[in-house]
Tab-separated table of C-alpha atoms in Angstrom:
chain	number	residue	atom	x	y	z
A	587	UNK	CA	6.995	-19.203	28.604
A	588	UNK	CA	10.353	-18.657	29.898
A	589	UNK	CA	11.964	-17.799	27.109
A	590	UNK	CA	9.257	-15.150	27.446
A	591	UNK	CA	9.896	-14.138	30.847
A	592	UNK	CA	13.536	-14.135	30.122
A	593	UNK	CA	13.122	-11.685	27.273
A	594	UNK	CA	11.174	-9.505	29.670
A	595	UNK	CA	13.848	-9.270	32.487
A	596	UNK	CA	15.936	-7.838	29.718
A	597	UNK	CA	13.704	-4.978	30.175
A	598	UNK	CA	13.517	-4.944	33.757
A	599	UNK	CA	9.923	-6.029	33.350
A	600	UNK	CA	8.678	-8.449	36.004
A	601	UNK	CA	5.110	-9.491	34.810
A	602	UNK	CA	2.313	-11.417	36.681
A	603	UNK	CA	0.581	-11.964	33.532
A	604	UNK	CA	0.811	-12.870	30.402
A	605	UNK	CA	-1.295	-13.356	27.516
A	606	UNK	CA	-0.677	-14.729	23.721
A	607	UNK	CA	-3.083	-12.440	21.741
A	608	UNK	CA	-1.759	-13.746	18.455
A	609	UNK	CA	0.964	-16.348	17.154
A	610	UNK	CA	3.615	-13.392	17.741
A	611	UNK	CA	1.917	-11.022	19.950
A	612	UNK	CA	1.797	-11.274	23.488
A	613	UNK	CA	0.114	-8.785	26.144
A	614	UNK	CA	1.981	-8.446	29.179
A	615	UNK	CA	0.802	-7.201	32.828
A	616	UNK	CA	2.888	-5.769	35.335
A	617	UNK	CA	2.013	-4.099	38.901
A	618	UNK	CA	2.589	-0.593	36.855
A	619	UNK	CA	1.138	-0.949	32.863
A	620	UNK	CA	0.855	-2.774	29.920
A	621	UNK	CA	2.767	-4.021	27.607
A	622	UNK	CA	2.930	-5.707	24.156
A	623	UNK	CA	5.569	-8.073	23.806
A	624	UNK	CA	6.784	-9.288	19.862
A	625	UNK	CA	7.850	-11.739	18.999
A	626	UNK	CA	9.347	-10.441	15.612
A	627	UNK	CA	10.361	-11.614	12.110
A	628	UNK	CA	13.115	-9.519	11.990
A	629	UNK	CA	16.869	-11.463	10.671
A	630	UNK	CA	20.499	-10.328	11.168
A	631	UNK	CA	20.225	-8.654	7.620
A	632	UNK	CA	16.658	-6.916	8.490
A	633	UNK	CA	17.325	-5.560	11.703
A	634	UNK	CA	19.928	-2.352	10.887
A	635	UNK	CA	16.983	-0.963	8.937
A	636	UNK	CA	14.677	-1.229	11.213
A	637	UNK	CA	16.901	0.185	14.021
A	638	UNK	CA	17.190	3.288	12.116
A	639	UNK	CA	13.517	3.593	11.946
A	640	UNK	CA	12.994	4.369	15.358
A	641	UNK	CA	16.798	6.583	15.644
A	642	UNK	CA	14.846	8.690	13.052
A	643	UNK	CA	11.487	8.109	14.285
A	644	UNK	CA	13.622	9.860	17.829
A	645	UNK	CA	15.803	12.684	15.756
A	646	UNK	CA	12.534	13.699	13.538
A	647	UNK	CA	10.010	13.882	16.311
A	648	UNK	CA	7.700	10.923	14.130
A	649	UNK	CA	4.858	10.552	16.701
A	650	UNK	CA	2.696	8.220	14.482
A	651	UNK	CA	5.637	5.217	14.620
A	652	UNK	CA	4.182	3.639	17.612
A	653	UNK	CA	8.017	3.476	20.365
A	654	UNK	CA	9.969	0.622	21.670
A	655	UNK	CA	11.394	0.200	24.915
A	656	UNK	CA	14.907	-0.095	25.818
A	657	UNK	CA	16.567	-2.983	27.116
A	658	UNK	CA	18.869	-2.748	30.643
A	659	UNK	CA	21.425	-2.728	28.245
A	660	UNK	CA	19.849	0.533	26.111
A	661	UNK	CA	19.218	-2.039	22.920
A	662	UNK	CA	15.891	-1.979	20.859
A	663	UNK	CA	15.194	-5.439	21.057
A	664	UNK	CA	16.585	-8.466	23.048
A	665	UNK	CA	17.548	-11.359	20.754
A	666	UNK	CA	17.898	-15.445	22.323
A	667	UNK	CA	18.710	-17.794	20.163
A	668	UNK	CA	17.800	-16.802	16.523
A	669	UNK	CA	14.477	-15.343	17.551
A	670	UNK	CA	14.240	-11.653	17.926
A	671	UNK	CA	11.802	-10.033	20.587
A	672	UNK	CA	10.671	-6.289	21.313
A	673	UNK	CA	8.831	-4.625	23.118
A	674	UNK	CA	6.281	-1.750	22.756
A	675	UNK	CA	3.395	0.019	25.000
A	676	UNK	CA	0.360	-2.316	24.697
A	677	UNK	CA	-2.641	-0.099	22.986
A	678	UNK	CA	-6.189	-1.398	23.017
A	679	UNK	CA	-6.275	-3.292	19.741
A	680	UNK	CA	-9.880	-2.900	18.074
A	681	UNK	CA	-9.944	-2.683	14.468
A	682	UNK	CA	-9.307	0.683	12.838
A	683	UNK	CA	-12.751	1.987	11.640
A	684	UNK	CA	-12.105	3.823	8.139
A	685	UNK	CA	-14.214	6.556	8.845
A	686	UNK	CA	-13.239	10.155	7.276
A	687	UNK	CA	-11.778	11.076	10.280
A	688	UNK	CA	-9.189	8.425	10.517
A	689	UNK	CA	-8.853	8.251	7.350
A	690	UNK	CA	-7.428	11.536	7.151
A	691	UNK	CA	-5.177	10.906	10.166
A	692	UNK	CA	-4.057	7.474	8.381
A	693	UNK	CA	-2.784	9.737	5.173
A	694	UNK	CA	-1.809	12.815	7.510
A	695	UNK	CA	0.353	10.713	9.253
A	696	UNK	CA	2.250	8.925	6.688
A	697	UNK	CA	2.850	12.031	4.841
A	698	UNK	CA	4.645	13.289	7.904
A	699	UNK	CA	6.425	10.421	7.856
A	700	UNK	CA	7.396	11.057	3.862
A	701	UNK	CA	8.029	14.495	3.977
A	702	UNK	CA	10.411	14.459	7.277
A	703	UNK	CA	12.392	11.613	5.772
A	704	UNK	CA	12.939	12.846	2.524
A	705	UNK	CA	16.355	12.007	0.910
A	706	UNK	CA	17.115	13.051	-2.529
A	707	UNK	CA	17.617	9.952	-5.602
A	708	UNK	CA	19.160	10.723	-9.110
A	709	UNK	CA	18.147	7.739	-10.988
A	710	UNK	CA	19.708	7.958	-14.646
A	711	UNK	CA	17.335	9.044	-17.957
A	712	UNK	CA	18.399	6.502	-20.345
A	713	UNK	CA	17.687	3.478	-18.666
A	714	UNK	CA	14.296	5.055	-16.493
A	715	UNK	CA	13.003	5.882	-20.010
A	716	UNK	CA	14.225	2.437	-21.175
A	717	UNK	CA	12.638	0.173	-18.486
A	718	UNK	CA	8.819	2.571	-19.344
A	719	UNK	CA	9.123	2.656	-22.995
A	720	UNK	CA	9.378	-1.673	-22.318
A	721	UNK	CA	6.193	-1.098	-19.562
A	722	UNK	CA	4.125	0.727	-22.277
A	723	UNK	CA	4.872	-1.932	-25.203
A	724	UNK	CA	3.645	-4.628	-22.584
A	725	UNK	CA	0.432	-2.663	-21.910
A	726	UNK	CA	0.140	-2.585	-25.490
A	727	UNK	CA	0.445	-6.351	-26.003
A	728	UNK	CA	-1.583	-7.091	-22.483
A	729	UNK	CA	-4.364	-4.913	-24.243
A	730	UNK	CA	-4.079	-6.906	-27.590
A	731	UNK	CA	-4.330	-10.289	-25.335
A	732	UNK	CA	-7.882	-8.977	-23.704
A	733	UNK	CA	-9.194	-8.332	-26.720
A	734	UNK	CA	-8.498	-11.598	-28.095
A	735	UNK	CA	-10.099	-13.032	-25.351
A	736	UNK	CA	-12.997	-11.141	-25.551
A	737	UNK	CA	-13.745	-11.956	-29.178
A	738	UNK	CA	-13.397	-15.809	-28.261
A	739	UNK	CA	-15.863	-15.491	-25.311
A	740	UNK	CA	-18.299	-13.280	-27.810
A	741	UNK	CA	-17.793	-15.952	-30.073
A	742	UNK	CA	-20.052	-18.675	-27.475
A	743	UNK	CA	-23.194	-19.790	-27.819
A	744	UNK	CA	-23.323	-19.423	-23.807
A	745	UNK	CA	-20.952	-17.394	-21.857
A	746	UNK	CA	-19.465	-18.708	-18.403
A	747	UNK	CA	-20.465	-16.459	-15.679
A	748	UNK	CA	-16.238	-15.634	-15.618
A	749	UNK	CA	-16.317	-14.590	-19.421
A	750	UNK	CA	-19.382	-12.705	-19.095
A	751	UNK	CA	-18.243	-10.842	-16.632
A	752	UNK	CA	-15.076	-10.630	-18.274
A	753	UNK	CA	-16.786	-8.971	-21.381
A	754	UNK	CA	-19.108	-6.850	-19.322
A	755	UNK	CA	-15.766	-4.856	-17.482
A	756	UNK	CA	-14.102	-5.014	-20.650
A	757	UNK	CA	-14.635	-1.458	-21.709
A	758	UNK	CA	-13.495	0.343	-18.074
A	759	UNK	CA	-10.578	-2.352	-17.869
A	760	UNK	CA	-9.048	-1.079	-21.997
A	761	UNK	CA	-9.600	2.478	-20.946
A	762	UNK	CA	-7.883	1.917	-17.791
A	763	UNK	CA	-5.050	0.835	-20.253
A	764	UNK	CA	-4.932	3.818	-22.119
A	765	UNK	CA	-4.792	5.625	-19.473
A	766	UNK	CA	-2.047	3.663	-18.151
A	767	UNK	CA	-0.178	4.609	-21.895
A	768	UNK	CA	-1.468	8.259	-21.402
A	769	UNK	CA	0.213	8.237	-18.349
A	770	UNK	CA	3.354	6.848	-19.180
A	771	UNK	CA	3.835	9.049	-22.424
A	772	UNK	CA	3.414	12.300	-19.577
A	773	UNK	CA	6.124	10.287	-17.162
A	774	UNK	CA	8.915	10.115	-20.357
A	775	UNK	CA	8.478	13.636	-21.052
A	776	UNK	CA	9.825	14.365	-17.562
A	777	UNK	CA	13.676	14.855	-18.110
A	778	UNK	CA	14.431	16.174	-14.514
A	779	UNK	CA	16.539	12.996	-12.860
A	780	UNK	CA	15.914	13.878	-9.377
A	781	UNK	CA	13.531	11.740	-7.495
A	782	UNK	CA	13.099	11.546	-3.962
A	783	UNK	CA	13.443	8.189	-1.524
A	784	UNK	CA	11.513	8.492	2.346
A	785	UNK	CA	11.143	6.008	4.498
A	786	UNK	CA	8.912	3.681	3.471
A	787	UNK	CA	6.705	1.073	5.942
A	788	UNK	CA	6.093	-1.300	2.935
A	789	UNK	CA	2.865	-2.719	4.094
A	790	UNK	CA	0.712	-0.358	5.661
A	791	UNK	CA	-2.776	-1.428	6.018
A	792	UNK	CA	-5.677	-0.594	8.556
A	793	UNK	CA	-4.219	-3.523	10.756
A	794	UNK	CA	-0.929	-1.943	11.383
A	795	UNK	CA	-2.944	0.812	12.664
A	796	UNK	CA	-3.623	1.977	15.876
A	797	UNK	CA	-5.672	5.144	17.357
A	798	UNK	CA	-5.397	5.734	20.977
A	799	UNK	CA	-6.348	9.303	23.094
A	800	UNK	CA	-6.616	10.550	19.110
A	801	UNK	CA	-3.469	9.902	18.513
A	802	UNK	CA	-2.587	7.372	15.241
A	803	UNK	CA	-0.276	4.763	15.517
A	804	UNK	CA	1.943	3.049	12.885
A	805	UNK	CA	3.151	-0.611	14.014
A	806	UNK	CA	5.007	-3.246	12.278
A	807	UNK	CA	7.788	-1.706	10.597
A	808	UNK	CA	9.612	-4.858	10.677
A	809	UNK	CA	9.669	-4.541	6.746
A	810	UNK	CA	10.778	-1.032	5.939
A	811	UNK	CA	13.470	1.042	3.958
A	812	UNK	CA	13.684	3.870	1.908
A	813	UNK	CA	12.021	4.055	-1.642
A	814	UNK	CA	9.654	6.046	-3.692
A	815	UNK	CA	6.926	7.073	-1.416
A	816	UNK	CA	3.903	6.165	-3.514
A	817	UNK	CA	4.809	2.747	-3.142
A	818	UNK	CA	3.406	3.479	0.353
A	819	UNK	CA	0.502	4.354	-1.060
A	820	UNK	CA	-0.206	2.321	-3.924
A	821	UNK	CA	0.197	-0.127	-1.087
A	822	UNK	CA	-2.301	1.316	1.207
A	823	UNK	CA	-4.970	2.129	-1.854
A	824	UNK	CA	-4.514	-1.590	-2.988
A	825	UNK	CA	-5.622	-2.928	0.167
A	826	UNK	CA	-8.033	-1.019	1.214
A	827	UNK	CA	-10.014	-0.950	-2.718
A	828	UNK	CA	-10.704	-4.342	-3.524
A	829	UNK	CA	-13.989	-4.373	-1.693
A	830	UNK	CA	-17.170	-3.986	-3.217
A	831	UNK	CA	-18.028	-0.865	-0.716
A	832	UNK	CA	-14.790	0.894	-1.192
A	833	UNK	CA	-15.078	4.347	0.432
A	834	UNK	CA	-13.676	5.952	-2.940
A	835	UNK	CA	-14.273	9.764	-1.746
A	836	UNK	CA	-13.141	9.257	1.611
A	837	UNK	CA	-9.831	8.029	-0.045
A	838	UNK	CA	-9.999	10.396	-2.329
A	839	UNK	CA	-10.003	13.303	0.537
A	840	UNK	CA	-7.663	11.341	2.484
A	841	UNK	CA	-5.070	11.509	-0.430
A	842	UNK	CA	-5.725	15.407	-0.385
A	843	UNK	CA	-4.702	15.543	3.307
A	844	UNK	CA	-1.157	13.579	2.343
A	845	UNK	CA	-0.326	16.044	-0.315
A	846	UNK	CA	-0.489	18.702	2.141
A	847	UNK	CA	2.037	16.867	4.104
A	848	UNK	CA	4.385	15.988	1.216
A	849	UNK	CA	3.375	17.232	-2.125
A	850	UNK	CA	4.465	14.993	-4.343
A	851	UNK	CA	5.409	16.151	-7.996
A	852	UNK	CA	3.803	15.458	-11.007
A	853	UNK	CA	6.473	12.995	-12.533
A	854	UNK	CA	5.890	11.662	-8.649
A	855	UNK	CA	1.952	11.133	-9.549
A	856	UNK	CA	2.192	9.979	-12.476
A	857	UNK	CA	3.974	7.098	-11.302
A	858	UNK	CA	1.114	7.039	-8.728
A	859	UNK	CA	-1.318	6.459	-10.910
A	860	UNK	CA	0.843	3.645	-13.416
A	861	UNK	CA	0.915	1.740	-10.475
A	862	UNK	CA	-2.259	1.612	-9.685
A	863	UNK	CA	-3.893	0.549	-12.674
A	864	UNK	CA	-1.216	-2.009	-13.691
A	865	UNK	CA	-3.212	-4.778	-15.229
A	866	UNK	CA	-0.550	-7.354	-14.949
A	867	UNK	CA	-3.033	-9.162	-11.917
A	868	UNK	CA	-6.434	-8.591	-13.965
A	869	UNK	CA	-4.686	-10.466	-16.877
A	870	UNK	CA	-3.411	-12.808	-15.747
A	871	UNK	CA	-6.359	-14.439	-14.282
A	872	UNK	CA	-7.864	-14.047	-17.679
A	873	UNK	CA	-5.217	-16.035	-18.910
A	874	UNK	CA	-5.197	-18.481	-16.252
A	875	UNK	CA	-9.550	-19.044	-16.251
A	876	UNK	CA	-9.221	-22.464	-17.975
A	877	UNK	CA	-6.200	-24.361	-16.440
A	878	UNK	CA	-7.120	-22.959	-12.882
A	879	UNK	CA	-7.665	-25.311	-9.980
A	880	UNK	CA	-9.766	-23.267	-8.259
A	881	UNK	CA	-13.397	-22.454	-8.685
A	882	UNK	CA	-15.573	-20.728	-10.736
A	883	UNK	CA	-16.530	-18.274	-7.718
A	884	UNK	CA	-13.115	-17.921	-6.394
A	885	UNK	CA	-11.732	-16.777	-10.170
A	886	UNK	CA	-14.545	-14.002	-10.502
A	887	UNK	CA	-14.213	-12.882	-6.950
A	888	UNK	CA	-10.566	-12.508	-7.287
A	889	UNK	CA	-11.366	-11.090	-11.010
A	890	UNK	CA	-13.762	-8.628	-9.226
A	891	UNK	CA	-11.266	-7.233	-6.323
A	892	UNK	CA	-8.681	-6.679	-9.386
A	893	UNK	CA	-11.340	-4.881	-11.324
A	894	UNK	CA	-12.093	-3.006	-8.342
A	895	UNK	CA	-8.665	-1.967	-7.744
A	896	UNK	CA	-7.941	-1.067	-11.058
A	897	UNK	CA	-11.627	1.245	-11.130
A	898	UNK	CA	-10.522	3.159	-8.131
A	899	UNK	CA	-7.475	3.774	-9.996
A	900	UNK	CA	-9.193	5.491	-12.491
A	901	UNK	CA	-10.964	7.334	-10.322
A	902	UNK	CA	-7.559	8.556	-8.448
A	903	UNK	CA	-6.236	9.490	-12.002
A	904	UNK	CA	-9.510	11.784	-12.827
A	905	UNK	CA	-9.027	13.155	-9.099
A	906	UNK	CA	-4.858	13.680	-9.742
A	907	UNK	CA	-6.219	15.466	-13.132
A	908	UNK	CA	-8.564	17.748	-12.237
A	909	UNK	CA	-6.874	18.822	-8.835
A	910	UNK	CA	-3.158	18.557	-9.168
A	911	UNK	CA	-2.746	18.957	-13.204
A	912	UNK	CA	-4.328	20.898	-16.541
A	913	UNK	CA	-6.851	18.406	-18.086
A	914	UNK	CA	-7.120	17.888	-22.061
A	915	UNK	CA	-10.597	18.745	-23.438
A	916	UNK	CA	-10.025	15.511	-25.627
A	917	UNK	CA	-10.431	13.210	-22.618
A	918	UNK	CA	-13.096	14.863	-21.013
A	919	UNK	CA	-15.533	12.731	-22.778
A	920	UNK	CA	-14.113	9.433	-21.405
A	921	UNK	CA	-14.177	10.963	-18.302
A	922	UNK	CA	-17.869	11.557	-18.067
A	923	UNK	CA	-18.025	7.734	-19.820
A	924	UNK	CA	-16.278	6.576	-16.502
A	925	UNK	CA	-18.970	8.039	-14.035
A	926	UNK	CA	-21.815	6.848	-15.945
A	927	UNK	CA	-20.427	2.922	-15.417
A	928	UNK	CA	-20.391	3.572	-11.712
């Protein structure tokens, strides 16, 4: 605790109480306010980035990156020792509800965020068309591997409830890989080599949220940098989809309200939508069923929230298809094959 209080009279604060709300979060009660104290993960080599989050979060006017205080000293954070404190304005910390409402301020928000931060990227053809033509010959051998395993499970007298299962998501899980192919063929015809980097928070989730006076906060940026935005939001969409009652349209709207923030392009969606129905994780607990240690229920509920994930990326494709691009009359049949499985 006085390590704590030391911390604090770097910031002039002189508190009468204090209170650990988690393992690295304290709340911390002064004769004025409230405050949260953290106590952060941030290293030597993390903490330049993060610095410049909050310089641009100041020069771009980014209301939805929660502030830090200043030191006596004008510094962002004190350091003692080799741990690294900081220290924000404490907000009332009740789980996010994803109603629409928020939900659309969650996506509004962090398109702001995108869009104002925006820094142009020239990544070179040859080897971006290299490292996708070797993506799309893995999907092809990934979807050779499931159907082997589907015609040895077939092959049982009785099926484990895993392989059943298995067998019964089988046909959403190979359309979701040519899709995946589909998409990948319409990301190599894209010859234009600019791309665009923004800053990134690199693990947004409803947790790092917080709403006060109608206002939504981002916290815990103690992992970002620049990169391709929909790494934000394949993030986001991967977190918030592996449930059972995933609010698909509510998502689905939500991702409208970001592209009216930042507009991504259509090489930019594509990429989107690769991302989200990678079925590296669905596989590979296919592949790992008979030598895993854990048990039958944990396998098919973490085969379930994979599945899940890789459904609403299917769903986000048809959405991306028939809002944001021309759809092919070809597909239009698999399309209407997708909403009768749901």
């Amino acid at each position: 605790m006085d390590t704590l209080q030391e911390v604090l009279h770097a910031y002039s604060i002189r508190p009468f109480y204090i209170e650990k709300q988690t393992e690295r979060l304290y709340m911390v009660q002064d004769y004025n306010q409230q405050y949260a104290l953290k106590h952060s993960r941030l290293t030597e080599e993390t903490i330049v980035m993060w610095e410049q989050v909050y310089k641009l979060a100041y020069e771009e006017y980014l209301f939805p990156i929660l502030p830090v205080y200043l030191t006596k000293q004008g510094k962002l954070y004190e350091k003692k020792g080799e741990l690294i404190y900081y220290v924000t304005p404490w907000k009332e910390s009740r789980e996010t509800e994803l109603d629409q409402s928020t939900i659309d301020k969650i996506f509004q928000s962090f398109g702001l965020i995108h869009m104002k931060t925006k820094r142009r990227h020239l990544v070179e053809i040859q080897q971006f068309k290299q490292a996708f033509q070797q993506y799309k010959q893995h999907c092809l051998t990934l979807q050779q591997q499931l159907l082997t395993f589907v015609e040895e499970y077939e092959q049982h007298r009785f099926m484990s409830p895993f392989e059943l299962l298995v067998c019964t998501q089988f046909k959403d899980v190979n359309y979701s890989l040519n899709e995946t192919i589909r998409r990948i063929d319409q990301l190599l015809d894209e010859q234009e080599e600019t791309w665009y980097y923004s800053l990134c928070h690199k693990n947004i989730k409803t947790s790092h949220t917080l709403v006060d006076q109608g206002q939504l906060y981002f916290i815990n940026w103690e992992n970002a940098g620049f990169d391709y935005p929909v790494f934000d939001l394949v993030a986001f969409f991967q977190e918030e989809t592996e449930h059972y009652d995933t609010p698909t349209i509510m998502l689905l709207r939500g991702f409208d309200k970001y592209m009216n923030e930042n507009e991504l392009t259509k090489k930019e969606l594509y990429l989107l939508v690769i991302q989200l129905l990678d079925p590296q994780a669905y596989l590979s607990c296919v592949k790992n069923h008979k030598q895993a240690n854990t048990s039958m229920l944990k396998q098919i509920i973490h085969l379930q929230h994979t599945f899940r994930r890789i459904l609403f990326g299917l769903h986000l494709s048809a959405h991306v298809e028939k809002t944001y691009d021309t759809i092919d009359l070809d597909d239009l049949d698999d399309l209407d094959d997708l909403d009768e499985t749901d």
